[in-house]
Coordinates of C-alpha atoms and ligand atoms in Angstrom, one line a residue:
X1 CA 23.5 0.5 -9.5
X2 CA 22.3 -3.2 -8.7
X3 CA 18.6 -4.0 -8.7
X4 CA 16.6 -7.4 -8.2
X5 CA 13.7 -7.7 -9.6
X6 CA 11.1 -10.3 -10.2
X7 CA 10.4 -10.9 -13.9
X8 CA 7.8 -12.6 -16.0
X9 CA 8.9 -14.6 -18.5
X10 CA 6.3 -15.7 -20.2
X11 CA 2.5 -15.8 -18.6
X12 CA 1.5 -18.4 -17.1
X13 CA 4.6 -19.3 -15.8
X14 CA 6.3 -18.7 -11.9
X15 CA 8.1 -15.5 -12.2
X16 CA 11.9 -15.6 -12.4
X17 CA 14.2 -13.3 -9.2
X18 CA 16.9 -11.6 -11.5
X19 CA 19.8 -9.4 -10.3
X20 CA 21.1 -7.0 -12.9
X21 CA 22.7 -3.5 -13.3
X22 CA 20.0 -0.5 -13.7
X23 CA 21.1 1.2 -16.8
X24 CA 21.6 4.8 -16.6
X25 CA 18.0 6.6 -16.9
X26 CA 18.0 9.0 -20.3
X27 CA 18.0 12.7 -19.1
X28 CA 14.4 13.3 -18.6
X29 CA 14.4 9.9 -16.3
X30 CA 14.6 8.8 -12.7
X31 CA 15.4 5.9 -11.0
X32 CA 13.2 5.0 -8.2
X33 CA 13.7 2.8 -5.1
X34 CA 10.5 0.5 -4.9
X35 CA 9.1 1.4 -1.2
X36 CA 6.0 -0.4 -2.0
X37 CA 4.3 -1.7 -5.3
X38 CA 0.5 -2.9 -5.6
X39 CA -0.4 -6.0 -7.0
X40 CA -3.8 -5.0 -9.2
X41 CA -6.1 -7.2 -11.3
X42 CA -4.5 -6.1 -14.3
X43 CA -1.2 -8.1 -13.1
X44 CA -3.2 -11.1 -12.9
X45 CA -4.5 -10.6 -16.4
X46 CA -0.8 -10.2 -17.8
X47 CA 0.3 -13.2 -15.8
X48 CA -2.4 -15.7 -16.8
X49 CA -1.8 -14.7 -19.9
X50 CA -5.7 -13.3 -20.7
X51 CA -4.1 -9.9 -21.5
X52 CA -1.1 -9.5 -23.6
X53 CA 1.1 -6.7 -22.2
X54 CA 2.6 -4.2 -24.6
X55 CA 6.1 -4.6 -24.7
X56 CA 6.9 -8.6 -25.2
X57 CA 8.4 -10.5 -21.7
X58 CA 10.9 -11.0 -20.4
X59 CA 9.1 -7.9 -18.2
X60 CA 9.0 -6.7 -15.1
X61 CA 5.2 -6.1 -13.6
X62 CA 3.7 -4.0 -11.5
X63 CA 2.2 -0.4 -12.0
X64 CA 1.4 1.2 -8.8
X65 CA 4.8 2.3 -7.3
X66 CA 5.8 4.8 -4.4
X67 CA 9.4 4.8 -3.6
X68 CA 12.2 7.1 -3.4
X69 CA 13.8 8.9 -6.6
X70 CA 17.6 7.4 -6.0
X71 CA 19.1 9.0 -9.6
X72 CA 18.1 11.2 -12.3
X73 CA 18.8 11.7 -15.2
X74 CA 20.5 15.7 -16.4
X75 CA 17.0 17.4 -16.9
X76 CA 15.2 15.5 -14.1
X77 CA 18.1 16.5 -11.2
X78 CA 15.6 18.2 -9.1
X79 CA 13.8 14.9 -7.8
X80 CA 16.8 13.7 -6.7
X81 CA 15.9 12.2 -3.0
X82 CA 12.1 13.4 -3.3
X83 CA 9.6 10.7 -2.4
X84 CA 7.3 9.7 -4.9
X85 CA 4.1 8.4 -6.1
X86 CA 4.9 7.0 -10.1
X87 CA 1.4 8.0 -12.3
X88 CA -0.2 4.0 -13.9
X89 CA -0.2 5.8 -17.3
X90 CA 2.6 8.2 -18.7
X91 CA 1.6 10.5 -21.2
X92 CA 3.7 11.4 -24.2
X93 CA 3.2 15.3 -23.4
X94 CA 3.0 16.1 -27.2
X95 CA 0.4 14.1 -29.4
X96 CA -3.1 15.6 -29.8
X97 CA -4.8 14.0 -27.0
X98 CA -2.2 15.4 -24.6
X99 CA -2.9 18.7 -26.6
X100 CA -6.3 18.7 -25.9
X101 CA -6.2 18.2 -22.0
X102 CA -6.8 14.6 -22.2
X103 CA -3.6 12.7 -21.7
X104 CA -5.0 10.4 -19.3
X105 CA -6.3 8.8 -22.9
X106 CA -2.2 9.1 -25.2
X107 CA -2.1 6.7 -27.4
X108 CA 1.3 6.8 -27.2
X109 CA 1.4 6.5 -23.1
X110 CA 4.0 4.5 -21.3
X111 CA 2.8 2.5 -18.5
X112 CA 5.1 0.8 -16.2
X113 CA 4.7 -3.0 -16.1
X114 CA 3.4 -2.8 -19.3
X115 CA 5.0 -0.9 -21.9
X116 CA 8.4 -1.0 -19.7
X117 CA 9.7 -2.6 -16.5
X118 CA 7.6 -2.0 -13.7
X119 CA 7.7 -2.3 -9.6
X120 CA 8.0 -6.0 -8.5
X121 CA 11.6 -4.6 -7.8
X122 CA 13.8 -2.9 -5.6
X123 CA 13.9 -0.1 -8.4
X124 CA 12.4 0.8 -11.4
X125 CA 13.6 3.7 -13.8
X126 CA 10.9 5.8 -14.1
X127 CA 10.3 9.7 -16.7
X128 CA 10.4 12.3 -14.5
X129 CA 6.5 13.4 -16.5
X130 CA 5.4 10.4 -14.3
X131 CA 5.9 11.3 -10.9
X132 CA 3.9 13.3 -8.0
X133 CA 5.7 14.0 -5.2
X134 CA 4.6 13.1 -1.0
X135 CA 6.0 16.1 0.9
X136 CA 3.9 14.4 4.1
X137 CA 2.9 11.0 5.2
X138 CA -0.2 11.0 7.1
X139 CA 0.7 9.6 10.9
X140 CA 0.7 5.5 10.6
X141 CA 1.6 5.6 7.3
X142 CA 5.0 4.2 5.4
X143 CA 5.8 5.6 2.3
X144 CA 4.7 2.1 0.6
X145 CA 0.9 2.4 2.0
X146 CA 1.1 5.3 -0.7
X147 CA 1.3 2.8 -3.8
X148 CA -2.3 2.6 -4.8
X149 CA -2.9 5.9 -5.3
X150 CA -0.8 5.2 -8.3
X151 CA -3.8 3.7 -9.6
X152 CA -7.0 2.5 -7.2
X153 CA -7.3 5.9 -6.1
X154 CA -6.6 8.0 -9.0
X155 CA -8.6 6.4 -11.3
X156 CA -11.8 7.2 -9.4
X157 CA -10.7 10.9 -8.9
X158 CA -10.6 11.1 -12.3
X159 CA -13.9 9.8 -12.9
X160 CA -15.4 11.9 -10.0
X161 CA -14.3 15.0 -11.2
X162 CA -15.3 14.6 -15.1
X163 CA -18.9 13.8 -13.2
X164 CA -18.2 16.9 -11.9
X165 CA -19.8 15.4 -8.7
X166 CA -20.7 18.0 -5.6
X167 CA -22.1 19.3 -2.9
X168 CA -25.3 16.9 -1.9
X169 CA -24.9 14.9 -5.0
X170 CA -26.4 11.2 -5.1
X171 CA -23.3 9.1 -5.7
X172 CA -23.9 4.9 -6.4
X173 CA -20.9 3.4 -7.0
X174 CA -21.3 -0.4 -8.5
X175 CA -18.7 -2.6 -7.1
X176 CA -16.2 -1.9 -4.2
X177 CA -13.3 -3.4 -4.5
X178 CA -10.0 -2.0 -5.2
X179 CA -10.9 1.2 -7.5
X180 CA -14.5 1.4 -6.0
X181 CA -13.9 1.7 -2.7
X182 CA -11.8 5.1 -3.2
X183 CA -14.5 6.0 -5.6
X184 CA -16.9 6.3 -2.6
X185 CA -14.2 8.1 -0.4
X186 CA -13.4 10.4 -3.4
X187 CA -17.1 11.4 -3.9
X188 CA -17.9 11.7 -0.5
X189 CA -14.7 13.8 0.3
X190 CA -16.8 16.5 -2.5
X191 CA -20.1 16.5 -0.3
X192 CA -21.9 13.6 -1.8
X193 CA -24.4 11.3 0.0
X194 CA -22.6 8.1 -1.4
X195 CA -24.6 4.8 -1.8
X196 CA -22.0 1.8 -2.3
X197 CA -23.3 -1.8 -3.8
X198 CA -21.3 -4.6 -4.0
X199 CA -22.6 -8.4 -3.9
X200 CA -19.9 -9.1 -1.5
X201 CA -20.9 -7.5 2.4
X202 CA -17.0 -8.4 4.0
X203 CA -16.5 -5.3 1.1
X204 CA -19.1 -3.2 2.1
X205 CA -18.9 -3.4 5.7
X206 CA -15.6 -1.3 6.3
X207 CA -16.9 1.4 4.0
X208 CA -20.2 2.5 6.3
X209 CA -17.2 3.9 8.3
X210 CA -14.9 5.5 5.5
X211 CA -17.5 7.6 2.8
X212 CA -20.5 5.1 2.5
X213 CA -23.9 7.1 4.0
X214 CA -25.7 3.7 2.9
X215 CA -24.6 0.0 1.0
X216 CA -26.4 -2.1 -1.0
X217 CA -25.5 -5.6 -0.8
X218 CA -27.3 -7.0 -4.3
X219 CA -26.1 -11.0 -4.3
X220 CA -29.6 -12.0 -5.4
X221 CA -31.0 -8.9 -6.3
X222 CA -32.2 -7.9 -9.9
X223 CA -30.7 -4.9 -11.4
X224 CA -34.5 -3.3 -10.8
X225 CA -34.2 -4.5 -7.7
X226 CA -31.0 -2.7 -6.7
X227 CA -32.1 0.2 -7.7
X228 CA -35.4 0.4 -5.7
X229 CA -33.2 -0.1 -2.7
X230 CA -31.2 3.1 -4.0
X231 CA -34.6 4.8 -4.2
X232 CA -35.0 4.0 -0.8
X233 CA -31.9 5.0 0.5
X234 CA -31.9 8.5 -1.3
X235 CA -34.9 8.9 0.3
X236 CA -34.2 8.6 3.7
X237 CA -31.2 10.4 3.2
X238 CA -32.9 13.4 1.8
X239 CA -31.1 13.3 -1.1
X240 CA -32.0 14.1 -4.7
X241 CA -34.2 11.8 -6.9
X242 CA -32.8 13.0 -10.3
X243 CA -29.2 13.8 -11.5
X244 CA -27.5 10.6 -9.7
X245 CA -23.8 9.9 -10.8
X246 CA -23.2 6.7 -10.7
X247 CA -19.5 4.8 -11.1
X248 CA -19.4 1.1 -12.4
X249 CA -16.4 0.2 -10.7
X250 CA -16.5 -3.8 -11.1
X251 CA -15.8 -4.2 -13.8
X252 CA -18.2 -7.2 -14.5
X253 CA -21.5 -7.2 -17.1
X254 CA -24.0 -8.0 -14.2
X255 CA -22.5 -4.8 -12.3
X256 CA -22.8 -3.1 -15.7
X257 CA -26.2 -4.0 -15.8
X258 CA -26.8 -3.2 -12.6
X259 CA -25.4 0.3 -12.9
X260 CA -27.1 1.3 -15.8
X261 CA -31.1 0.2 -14.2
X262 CA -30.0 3.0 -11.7
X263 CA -29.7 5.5 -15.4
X264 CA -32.8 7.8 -13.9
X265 CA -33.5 11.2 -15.4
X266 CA -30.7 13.5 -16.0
X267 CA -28.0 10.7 -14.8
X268 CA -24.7 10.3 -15.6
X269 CA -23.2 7.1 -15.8
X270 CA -19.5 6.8 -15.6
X271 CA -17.8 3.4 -16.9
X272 CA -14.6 3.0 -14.7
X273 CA -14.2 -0.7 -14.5
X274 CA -13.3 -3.4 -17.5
X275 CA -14.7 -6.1 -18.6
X276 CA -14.8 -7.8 -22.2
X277 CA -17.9 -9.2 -21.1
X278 CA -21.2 -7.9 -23.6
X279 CA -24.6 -7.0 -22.3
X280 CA -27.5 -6.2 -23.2
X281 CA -29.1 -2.9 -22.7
X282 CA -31.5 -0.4 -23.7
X283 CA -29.5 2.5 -25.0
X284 CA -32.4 4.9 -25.8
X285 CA -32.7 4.8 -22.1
X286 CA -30.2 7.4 -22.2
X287 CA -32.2 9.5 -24.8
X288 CA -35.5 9.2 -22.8
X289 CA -33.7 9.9 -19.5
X290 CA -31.7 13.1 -21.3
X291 CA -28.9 11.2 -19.2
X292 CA -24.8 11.3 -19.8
X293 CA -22.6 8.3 -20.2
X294 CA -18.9 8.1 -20.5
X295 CA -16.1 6.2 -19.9
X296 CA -12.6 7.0 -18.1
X297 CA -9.4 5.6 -18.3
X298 CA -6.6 6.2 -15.9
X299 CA -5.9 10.1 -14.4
X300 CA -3.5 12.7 -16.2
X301 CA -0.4 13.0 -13.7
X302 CA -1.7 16.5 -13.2
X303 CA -4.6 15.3 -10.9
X304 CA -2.0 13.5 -8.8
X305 CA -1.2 16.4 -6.5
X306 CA -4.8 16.2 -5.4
X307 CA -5.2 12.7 -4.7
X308 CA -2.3 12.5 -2.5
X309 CA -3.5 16.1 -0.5
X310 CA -7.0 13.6 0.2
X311 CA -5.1 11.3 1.4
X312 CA -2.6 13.4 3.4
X313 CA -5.8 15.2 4.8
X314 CA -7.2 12.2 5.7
X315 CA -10.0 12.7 3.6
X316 CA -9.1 9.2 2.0
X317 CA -8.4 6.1 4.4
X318 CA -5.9 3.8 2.9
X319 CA -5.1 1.4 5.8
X320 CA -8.0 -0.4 6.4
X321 CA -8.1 -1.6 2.8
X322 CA -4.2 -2.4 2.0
X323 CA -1.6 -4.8 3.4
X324 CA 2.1 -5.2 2.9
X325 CA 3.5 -8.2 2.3
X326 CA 7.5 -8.7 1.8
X327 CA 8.2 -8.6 -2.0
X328 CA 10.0 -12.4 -1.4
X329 CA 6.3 -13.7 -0.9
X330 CA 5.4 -12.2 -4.5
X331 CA 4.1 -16.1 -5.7
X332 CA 1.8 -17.0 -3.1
X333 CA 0.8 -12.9 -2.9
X334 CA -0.1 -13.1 -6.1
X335 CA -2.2 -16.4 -5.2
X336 CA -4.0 -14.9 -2.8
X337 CA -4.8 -11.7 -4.8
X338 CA -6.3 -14.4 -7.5
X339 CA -8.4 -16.1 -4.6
X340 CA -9.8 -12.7 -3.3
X341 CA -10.5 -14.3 0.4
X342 CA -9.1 -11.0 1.7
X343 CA -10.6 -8.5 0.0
X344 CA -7.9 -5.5 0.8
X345 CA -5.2 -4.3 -1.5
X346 CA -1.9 -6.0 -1.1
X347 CA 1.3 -3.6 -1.5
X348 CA 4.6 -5.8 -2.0
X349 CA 7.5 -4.4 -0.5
X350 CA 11.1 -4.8 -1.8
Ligands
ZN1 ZN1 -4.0 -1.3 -11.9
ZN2 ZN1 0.2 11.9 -25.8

């Protein structure tokens, strides 16, 4: 089987349009037809060469994937023609971390576009441990509208669940753009009042309609300033004054700081975005404020089931916050993703 693919050669550099065989996936593998793959901030780290991805280039980019499983491999026969979403982070099923329930965390995870060729192609081989199938689409949707739940949505899920965020919760979430935004969908779709703060309102604005009971645009604000807004907000809202779960989703230090002034009594602060970025913060807070912290990293492939039935039950809004754009436009996509003048998710398709 023929594939074309675009392929990074080394960072920094335009990426080369290859046409080569697909070799036969092992036995436990698939090969998917691309329908749609997302082009995420982590793509733009690997290109620019500020991240160095796992396996060497030559490699193919591009980790959220939905397509259509077009071959398998002798143990992975029964997704032949299933339509799938392909999990950002592959665990190895066997190590201790896997063992323990946490396999969102295996060291020895594969992750396409990074450890192995990924989805800026018309197919991508795939292990079948990776994949979550779509039995539905939601009306309006194409199978490629799926792709970031691969990742942008997931990876909130996860963090909303270890919150173990509920009914009439407080939710903040710190930064809405690609992850954030489905972190405020996520926790509203469990029955919390969700307060979203960004610095940018052209993000904020779509969300009032899709999980967002309030916003907070903080361009100027201090972090003490922020969160006396929240205060405000929770207030009016009737919601509670202690126990809010909040979700740093930008993945910046000034949303990190931001996000931890809102640490309160009995708060649980989830770190969900990246940044190498260091600040400077109180820890004891944490102590004084017998509040949680923790940090989360991807979503096991288990959770994947759920985060498509959200978005299937319309509980989670894709559309307003993605675009396709033809897979032959992948240089000046990619430019545009870099500028961020158009703050929704763009889904190449093949
Ligand atoms: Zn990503
Ligand atoms: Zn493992």
């Amino acid at each position: 089987m023929e594939r074309h693919a675009w392929r990074m050669d080394e960072p920094q550099q335009p990426l080369t349009r290859v046409e080569d065989a697909i070799p036969e996936p092992d036995a436990d593998e698939t090969v998917v037809a691309v329908a749609g793959c997302g082009i995420c901030h982590t793509d733009l780290g690997f290109l620019d060469g500020h991240v160095a991805t796992r396996k060497e280039p030559p490699l193919v980019l591009g980790h959220e994937i939905a397509g259509t499983v077009v071959a398998a491999g002798a143990d992975a026969t029964a997704w032949n023609g299933k339509q799938v979403v392909v999990a950002a982070v592959i665990p190895c099923g066997e190590c201790d971390l896997c063992g323990t329930g946490r396999g969102n965390a295996c060291s020895r995870q594969v992750m396409p576009g990074n450890d192995r060729d990924g989805g800026f192609a018309s197919h991508v081989i795939v292990p079948a441990a990776g994949l979550a199938e779509v039995s539905e689409l939601p009306t309006g949707y194409e199978l490629a509208d799926l792709a970031v739940v691969a990742d942008a949505v997931t990876t909130p899920l996860q963090a909303v669940r270890r919150a173990g965020v509920d009914e009439g919760d407080l939710v903040a979430v710190v930064g809405t753009g690609g992850v954030g935004t489905y972190a405020v969908q996520v926790a509203a779709a469990s029955g919390a009042r969700v307060i979203a703060i960004d610095i940018d309102p052209a993000r904020l604005e779509p969300l009032t309609a899709h999980g967002a009971a309030a916003v907070v645009d903080a361009s100027g604000l201090s972090p003490r300033e922020v969160r006396d807004r929240v205060r405000e907000h929770a207030s009016s809202l009737g919601a509670p004054r202690i126990g809010w779960k909040i979700f740093e989703c930008s993945g910046t230090a000034a949303g990190q700081e931001t996000a931890f002034g809102l640490v309160g009594p009995t708060a649980t602060l989830a770190i969900v975005g990246f940044t190498r970025a260091k600040v400077h913060l109180r820890l004891s807070n944490l102590m004084a404020f017998d509040a949680d912290a923790f940090g989360s990293w991807g979503c096991p492939p288990e959770r994947y089931a759920e985060a498509i039935d959200l978005v299937t039950s319309g509980a989670v809004t894709l559309l307003p916050f993605t675009r396709r754009v033809d897979m032959t436009e992948i240089a000046s996509a990619l430019d545009e993703a870099r500028a961020g003048s158009d703050p929704r998710r763009i889904i190449l398709t093949p």
